[in-house]
Short mmCIF file of C-alpha atoms and ligand atoms in Angstrom, two decimals:
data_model
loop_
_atom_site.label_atom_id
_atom_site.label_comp_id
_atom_site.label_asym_id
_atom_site.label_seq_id
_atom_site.Cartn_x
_atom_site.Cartn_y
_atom_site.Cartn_z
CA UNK S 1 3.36 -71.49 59.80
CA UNK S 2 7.15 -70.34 60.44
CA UNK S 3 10.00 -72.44 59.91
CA UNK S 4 11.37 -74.59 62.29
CA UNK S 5 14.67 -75.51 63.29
CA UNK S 6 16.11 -78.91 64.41
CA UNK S 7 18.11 -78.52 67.70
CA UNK S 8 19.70 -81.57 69.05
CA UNK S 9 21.05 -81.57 72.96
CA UNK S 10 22.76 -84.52 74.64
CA UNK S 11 20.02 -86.57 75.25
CA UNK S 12 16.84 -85.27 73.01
CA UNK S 13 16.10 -84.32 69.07
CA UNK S 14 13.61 -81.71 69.79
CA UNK S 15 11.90 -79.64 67.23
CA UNK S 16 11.59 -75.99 68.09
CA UNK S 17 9.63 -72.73 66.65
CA UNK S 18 9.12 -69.66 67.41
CA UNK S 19 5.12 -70.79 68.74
CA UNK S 20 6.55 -73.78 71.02
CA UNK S 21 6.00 -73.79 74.46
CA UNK S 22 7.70 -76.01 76.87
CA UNK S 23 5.84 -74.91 79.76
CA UNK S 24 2.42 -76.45 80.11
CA UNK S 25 0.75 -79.39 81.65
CA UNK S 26 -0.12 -81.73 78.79
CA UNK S 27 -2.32 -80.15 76.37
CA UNK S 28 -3.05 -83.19 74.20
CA UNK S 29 -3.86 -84.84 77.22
CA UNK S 30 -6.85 -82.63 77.97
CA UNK S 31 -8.24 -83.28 74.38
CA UNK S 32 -8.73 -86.60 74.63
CA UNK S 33 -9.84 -86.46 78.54
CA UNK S 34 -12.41 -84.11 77.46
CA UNK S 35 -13.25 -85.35 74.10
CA UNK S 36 -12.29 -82.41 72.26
CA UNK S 37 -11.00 -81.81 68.91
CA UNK S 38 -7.57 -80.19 68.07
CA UNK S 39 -7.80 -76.63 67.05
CA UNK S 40 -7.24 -76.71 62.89
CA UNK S 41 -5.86 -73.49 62.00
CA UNK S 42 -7.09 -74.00 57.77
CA UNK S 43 -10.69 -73.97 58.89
CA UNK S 44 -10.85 -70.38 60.05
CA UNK S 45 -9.74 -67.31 57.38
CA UNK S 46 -7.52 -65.05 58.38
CA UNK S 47 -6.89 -66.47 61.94
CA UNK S 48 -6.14 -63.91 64.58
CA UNK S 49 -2.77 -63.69 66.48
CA UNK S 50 -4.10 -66.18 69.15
CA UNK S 51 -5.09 -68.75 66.74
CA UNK S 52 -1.70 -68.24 64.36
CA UNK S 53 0.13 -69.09 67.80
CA UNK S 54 -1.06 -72.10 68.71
CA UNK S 55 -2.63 -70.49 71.62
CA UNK S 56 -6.22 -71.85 70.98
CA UNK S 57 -6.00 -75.50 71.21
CA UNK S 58 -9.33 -77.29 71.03
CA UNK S 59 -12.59 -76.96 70.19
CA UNK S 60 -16.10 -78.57 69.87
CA UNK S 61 -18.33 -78.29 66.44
CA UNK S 62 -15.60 -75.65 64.83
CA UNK S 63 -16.49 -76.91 61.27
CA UNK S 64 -20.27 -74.89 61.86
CA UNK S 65 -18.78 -71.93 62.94
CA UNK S 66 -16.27 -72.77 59.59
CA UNK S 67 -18.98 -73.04 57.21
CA UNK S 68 -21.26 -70.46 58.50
CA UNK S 69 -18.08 -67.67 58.04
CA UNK S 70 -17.44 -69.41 54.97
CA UNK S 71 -20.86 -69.47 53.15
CA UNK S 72 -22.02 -65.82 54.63
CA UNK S 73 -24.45 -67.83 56.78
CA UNK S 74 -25.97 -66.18 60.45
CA UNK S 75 -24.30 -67.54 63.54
CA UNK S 76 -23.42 -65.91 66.70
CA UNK S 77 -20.85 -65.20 69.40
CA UNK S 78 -21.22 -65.41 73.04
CA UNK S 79 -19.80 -64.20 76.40
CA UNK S 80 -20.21 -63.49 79.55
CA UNK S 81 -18.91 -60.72 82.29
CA UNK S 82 -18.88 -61.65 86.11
CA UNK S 83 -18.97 -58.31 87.32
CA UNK S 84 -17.00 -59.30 90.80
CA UNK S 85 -14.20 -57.15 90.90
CA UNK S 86 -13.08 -53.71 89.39
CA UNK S 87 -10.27 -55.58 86.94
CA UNK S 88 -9.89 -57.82 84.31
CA UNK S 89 -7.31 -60.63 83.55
CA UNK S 90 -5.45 -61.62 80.57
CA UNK S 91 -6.89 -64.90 79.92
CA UNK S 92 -10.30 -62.39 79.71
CA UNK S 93 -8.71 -60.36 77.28
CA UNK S 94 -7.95 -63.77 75.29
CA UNK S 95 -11.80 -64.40 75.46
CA UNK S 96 -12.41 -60.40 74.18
CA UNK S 97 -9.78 -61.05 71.27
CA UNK S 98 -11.60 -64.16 69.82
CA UNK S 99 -15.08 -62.62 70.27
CA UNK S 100 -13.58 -59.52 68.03
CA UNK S 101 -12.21 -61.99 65.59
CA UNK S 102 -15.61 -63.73 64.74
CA UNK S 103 -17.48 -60.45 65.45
CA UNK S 104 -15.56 -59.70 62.71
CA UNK S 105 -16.13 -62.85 60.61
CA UNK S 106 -19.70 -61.69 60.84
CA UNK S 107 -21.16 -63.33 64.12
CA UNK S 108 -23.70 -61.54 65.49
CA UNK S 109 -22.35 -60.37 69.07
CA UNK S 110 -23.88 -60.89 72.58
CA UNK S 111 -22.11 -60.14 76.06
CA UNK S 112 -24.73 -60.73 78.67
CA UNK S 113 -23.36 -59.55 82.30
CA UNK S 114 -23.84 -62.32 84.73
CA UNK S 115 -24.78 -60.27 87.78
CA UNK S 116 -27.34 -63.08 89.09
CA UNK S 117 -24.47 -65.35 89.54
CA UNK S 118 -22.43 -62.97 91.34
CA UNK S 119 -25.06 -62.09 93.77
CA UNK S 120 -26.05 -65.52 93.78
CA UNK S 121 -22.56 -67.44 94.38
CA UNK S 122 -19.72 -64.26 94.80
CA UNK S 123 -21.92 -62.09 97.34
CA UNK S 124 -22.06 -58.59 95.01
CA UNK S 125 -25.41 -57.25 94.66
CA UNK S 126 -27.00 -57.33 91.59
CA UNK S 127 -26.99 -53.38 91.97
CA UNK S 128 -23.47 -53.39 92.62
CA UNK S 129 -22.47 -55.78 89.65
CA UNK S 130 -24.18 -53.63 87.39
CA UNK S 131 -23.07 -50.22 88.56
CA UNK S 132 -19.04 -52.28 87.95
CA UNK S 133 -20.21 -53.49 84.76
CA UNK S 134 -21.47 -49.92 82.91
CA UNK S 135 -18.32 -48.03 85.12
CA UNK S 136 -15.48 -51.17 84.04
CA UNK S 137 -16.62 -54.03 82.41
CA UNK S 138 -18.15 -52.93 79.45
CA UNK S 139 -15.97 -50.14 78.11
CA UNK S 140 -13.10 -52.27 78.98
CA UNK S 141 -14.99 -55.04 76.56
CA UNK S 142 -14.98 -51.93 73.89
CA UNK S 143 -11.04 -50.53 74.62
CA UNK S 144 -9.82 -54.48 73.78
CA UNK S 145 -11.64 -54.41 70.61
CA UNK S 146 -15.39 -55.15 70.77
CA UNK S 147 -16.86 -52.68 67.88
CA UNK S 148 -19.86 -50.50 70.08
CA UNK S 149 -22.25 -50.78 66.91
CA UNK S 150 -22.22 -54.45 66.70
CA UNK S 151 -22.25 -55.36 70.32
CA UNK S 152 -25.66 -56.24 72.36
CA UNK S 153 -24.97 -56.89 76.09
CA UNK S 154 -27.79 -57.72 78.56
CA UNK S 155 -28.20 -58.34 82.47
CA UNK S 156 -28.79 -61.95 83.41
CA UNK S 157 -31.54 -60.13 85.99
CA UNK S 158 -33.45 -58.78 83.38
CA UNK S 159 -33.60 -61.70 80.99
CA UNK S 160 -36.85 -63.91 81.69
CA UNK S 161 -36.13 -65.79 79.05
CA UNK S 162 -32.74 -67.07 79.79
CA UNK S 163 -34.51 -67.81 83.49
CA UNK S 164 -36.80 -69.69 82.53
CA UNK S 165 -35.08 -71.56 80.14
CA UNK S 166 -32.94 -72.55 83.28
CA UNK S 167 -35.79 -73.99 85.11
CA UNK S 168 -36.82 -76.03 81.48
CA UNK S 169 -33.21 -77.58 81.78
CA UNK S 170 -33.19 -78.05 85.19
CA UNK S 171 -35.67 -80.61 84.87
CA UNK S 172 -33.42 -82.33 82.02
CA UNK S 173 -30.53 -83.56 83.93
CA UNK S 174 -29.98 -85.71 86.90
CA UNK S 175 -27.90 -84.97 89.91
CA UNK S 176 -25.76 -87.85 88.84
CA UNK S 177 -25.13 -86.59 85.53
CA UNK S 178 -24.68 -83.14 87.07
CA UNK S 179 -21.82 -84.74 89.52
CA UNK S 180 -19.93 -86.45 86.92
CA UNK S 181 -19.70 -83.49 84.60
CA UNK S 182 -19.08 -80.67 87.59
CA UNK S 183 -17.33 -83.15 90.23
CA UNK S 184 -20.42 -82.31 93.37
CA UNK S 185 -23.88 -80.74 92.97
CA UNK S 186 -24.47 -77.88 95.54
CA UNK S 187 -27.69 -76.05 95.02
CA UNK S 188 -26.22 -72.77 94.01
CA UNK S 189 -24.10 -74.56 91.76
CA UNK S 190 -26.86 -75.99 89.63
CA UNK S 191 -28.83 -73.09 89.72
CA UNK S 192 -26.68 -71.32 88.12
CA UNK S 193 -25.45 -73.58 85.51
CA UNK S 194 -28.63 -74.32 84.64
CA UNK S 195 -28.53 -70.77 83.80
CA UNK S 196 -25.77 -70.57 82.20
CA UNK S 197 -26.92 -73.07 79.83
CA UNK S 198 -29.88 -70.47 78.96
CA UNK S 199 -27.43 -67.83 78.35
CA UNK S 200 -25.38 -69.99 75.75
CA UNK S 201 -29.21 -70.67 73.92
CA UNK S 202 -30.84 -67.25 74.21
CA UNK S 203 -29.81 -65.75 71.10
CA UNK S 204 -31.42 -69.07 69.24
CA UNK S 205 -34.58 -67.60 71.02
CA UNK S 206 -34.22 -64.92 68.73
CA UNK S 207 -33.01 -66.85 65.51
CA UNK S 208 -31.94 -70.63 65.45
CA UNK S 209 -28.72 -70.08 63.92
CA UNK S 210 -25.08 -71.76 65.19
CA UNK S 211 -22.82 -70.21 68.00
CA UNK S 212 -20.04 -70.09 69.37
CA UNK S 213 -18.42 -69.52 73.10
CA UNK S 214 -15.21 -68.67 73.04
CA UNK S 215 -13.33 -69.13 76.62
CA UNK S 216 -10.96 -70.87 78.94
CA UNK S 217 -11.02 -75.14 78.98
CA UNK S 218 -12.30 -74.59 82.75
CA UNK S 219 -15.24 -73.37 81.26
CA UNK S 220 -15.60 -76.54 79.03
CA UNK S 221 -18.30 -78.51 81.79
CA UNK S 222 -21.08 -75.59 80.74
CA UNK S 223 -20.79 -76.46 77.46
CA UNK S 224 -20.81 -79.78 77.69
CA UNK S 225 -23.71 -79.35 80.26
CA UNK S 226 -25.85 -77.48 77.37
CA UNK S 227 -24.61 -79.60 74.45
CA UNK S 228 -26.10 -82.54 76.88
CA UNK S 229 -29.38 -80.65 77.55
CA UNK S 230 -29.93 -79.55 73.66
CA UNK S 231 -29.81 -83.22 72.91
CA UNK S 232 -32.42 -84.17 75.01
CA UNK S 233 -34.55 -81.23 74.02
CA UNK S 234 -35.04 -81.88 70.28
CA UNK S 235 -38.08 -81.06 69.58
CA UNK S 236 -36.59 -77.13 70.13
CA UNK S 237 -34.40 -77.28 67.23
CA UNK S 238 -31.64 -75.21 68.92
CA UNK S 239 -27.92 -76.02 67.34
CA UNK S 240 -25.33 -77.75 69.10
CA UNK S 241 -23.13 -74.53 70.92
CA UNK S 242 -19.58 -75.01 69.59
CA UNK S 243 -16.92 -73.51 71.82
CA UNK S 244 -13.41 -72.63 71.41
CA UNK S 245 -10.67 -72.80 74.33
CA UNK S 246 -7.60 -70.86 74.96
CA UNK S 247 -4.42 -71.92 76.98
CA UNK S 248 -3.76 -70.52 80.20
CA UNK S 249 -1.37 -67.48 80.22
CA UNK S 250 0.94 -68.74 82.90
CA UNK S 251 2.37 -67.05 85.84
CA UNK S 252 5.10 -64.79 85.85
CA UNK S 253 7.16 -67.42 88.27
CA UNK S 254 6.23 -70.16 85.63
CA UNK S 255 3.16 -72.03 87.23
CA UNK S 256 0.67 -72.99 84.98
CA UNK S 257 -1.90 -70.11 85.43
CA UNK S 258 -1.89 -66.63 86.78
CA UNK S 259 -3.62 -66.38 89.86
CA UNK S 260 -4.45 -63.62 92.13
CA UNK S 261 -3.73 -65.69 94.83
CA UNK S 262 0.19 -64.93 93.96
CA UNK S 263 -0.09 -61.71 93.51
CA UNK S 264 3.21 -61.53 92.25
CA UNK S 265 3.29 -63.56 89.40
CA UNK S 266 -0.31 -61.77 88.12
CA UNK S 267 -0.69 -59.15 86.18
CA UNK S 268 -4.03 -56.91 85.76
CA UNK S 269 -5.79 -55.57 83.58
CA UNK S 270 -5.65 -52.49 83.56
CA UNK S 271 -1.95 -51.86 86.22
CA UNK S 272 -0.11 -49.02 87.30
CA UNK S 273 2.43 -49.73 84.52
CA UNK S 274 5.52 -49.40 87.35
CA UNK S 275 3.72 -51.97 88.83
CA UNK S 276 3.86 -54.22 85.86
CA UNK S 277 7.43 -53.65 84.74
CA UNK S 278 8.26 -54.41 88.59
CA UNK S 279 6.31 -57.85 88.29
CA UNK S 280 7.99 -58.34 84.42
CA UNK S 281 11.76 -57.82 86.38
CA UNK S 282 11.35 -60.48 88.70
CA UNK S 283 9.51 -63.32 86.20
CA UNK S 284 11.20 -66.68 85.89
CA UNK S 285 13.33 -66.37 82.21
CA UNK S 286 14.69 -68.90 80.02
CA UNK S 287 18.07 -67.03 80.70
CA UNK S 288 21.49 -69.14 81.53
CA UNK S 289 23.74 -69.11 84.71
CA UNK S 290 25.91 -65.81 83.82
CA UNK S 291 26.08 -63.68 80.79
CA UNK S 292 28.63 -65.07 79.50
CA UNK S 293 27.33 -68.52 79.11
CA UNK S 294 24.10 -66.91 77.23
CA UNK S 295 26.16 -65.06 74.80
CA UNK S 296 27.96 -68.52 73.98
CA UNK S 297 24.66 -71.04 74.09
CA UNK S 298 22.03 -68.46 74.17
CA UNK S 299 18.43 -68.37 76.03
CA UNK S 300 15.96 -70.99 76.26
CA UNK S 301 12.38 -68.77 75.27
CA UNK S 302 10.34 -72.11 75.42
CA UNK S 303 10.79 -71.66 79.05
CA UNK S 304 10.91 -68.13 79.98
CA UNK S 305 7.70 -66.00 80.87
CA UNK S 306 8.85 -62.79 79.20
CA UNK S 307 8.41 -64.63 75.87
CA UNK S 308 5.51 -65.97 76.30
CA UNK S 309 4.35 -62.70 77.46
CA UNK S 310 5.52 -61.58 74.35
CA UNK S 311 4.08 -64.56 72.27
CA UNK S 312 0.14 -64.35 73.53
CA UNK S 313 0.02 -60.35 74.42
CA UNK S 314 2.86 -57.90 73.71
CA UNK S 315 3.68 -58.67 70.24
CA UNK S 316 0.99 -58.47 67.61
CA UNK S 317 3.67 -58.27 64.92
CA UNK S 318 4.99 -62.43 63.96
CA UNK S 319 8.35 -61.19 62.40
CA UNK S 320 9.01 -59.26 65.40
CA UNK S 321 8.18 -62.33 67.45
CA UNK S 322 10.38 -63.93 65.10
CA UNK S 323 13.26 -61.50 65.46
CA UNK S 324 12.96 -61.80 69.50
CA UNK S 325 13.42 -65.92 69.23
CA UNK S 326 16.27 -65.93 67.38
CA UNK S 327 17.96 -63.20 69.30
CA UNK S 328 17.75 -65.01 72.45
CA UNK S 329 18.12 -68.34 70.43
CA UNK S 330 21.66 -67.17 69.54
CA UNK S 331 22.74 -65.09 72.63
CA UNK S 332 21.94 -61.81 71.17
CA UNK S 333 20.63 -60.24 73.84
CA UNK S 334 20.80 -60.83 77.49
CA UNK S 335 17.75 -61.09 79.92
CA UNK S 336 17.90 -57.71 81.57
CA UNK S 337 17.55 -55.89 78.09
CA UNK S 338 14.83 -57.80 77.32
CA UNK S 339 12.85 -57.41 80.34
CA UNK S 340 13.41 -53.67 79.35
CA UNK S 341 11.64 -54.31 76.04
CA UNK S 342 9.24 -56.47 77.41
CA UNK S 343 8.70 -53.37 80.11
CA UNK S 344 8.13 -50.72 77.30
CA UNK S 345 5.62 -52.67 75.07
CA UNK S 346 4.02 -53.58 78.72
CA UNK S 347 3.86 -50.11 79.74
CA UNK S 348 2.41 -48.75 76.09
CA UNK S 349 -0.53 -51.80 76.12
CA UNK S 350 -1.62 -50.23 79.75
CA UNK S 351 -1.41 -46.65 79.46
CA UNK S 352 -3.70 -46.73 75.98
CA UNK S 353 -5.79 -49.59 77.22
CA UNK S 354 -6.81 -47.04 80.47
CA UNK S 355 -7.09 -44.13 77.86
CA UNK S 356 -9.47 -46.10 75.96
CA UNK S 357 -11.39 -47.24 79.18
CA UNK S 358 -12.11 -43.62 80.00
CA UNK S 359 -13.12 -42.93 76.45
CA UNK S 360 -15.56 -45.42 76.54
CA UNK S 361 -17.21 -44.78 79.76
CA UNK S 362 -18.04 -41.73 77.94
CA UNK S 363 -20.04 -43.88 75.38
CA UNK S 364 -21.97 -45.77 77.82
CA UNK S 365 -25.11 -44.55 76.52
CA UNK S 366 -24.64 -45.33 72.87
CA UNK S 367 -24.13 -49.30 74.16
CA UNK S 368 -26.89 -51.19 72.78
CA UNK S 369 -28.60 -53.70 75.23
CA UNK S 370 -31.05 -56.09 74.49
CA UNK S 371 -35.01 -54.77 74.84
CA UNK S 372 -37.23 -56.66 77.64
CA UNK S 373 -40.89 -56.09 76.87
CA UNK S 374 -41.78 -57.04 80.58
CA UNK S 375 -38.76 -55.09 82.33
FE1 LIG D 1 13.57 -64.70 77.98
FE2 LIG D 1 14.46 -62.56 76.75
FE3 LIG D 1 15.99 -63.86 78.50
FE4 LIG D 1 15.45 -64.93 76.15
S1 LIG D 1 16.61 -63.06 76.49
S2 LIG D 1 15.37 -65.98 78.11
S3 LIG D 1 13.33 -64.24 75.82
S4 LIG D 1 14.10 -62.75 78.95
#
């Protein structure tokens, strides 16, 4: 981990790095809510930029996924695409990252499109989530990373097996349970948990090994939901899922979470770059009254959005993260040249990510999907 620096102010003795944030709600405090455990960076090798960060923050059963990578041992990684619009966010592209990492570590992959759920609950048709999934979803999976050769995807539609898990588990949980884990219990709600639960267990179907869902810690009740159910269904040997959860990339006007209902402060994946660098010029910065006050104290990047733009997306490279601290750190550079760098690595990451896209809709039909003998 880099060094850190002692900075004291008036009234606090803070410690601050170049990975610090000071601008979420209270991580910790969702660990214990939830009865995670903290992310430990020693138990994974050669952690990815996300992990190095202190972006990933919590997990559940991250030792298996630990010792499988470390003793060469089978395990699997799991997503899922809702196919309801023709775009992608950045906490998605977290997800993609941390699938490529362990795809890398030597999970076996699965992607499974969850086109039953948005017909069900978001109103697309199932034809219509596929026909966005092969056109978007998919080669946008491949252009962040996902390696074509070792990738099986599936529809939910044509997956018996995953359905009738669901109804199994169905009959495993009671609405009460349901309630206090999800907060209410509407029909289409359980239905497609229930689901969802099947989709985290199908590749057991196909080999009882360990797995692991990478995603967002508003995803943590389905996992806890099929942790629940595997408990109660012993005698079917699956393994405990583990998961792994990111923190929120927050909005460029500094609430907690970008959200297309400010659209704004949100950013998507893949945007007109112009658009972008527009939304990048008007974020909330750690910058100080007037220039001349920032050359004197400097910039505060713990609170500004650029940097952590630059922290969980733009900057792969840790010394150059490094570099960008301390030159805001110690009023080296002022807020409107930054933006301008922030604008150039912003407008490189969307013009290749689209190239890629249409390179990969071009490889469609080399994507391998899993075989349904009744389909
Ligand atoms: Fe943020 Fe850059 Fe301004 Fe520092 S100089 S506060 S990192 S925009």
């Amino acid at each position: 981990m880099d060094a850190k620096i002692n900075t004291t102010t008036n009234t606090t003795n803070k410690t601050i790095d170049p990975y610090g944030s000071d601008l979420i709600e209270d991580y910790e405090k969702i660990i214990t809510d939830f009865g995670l455990e903290k992310f430990d960076l020693a138990l994974f090798p050669q952690p990815n930029r996300l992990m190095r960060r202190n972006i990933i923050f919590a997990g559940r059963d991250l030792k298996l996924i630990s010792e499988a990578i470390k003793n060469e041992k089978k395990f699997y990684v799991l997503s899922g695409i809702m196919p309801t619009a023709d775009k992608i966010h950045f906490g998605t592209k977290m997800v993609i990252e941390n699938i490529r990492y362990f795809q890398e570590h030597g999970a076996e992959t699965y992607v499974l499109v969850a086109d039953l759920e948005s017909a069900a609950a978001r109103g697309v048709s199932i034809e219509e989530a596929r026909k966005r999934a092969l056109e978007f979803h998919i080669p946008c999976y491949l252009s962040l990373g996902l390696d074509i050769n070792k990738t099986t995807f599936y529809f939910q539609s044509q997956n018996r097996e995953v359905v009738k898990l669901g109804f199994e588990f169905a009959k495993k949980i009671t609405l009460n349970e349901f309630k206090a884990i999800y907060g209410n219990a509407d029909p289409g709600r359980i239905m497609s948990a229930v689901i969802q639960a099947g989709d985290i267990l199908f590749p057991q179907l196909i080999n009882r090994m360990p797995g692991i869902i990478p995603t967002g810690i508003d995803q943590d009740p389905h996992i806890r939901l099929t942790r629940d159910i595997v408990r109660r269904t012993k005698e079917k040997k699956f393994f405990l899922p583990s998961s792994m959860y990111h923190k929120y990339t927050p909005a460029l006007d500094g609430s907690s979470k970008m959200s297309k209902s400010k659209p704004e402060s949100f950013i998507e994946l893949p945007e007109d770059p112009k658009s972008a660098c527009k939304k990048l010029n008007r974020a909330l910065t750690g910058g100080r009254e007037n220039q001349e006050e920032q050359r004197k104290l400097g910039g505060v990047p713990e609170k500004c959005m650029i940097y952590e733009m630059y922290k969980q997306h733009l900057i792969e490279d840790d010394a150059l993260l490094k570099e960008r601290y301390y030159l805001c750190k110690q009023g080296k550079v002022l807020c409107g040249e930054c933006k301008m760098f922030a604008c150039e690595l912003m407008t490189r990451f969307m013009e290749t990510l689209t190239k890629k896209i249409d390179e990969n809709r071009h490889k469609i039909s080399k994507v391998k999907f899993v075989k349904f003998d009744d389909n």
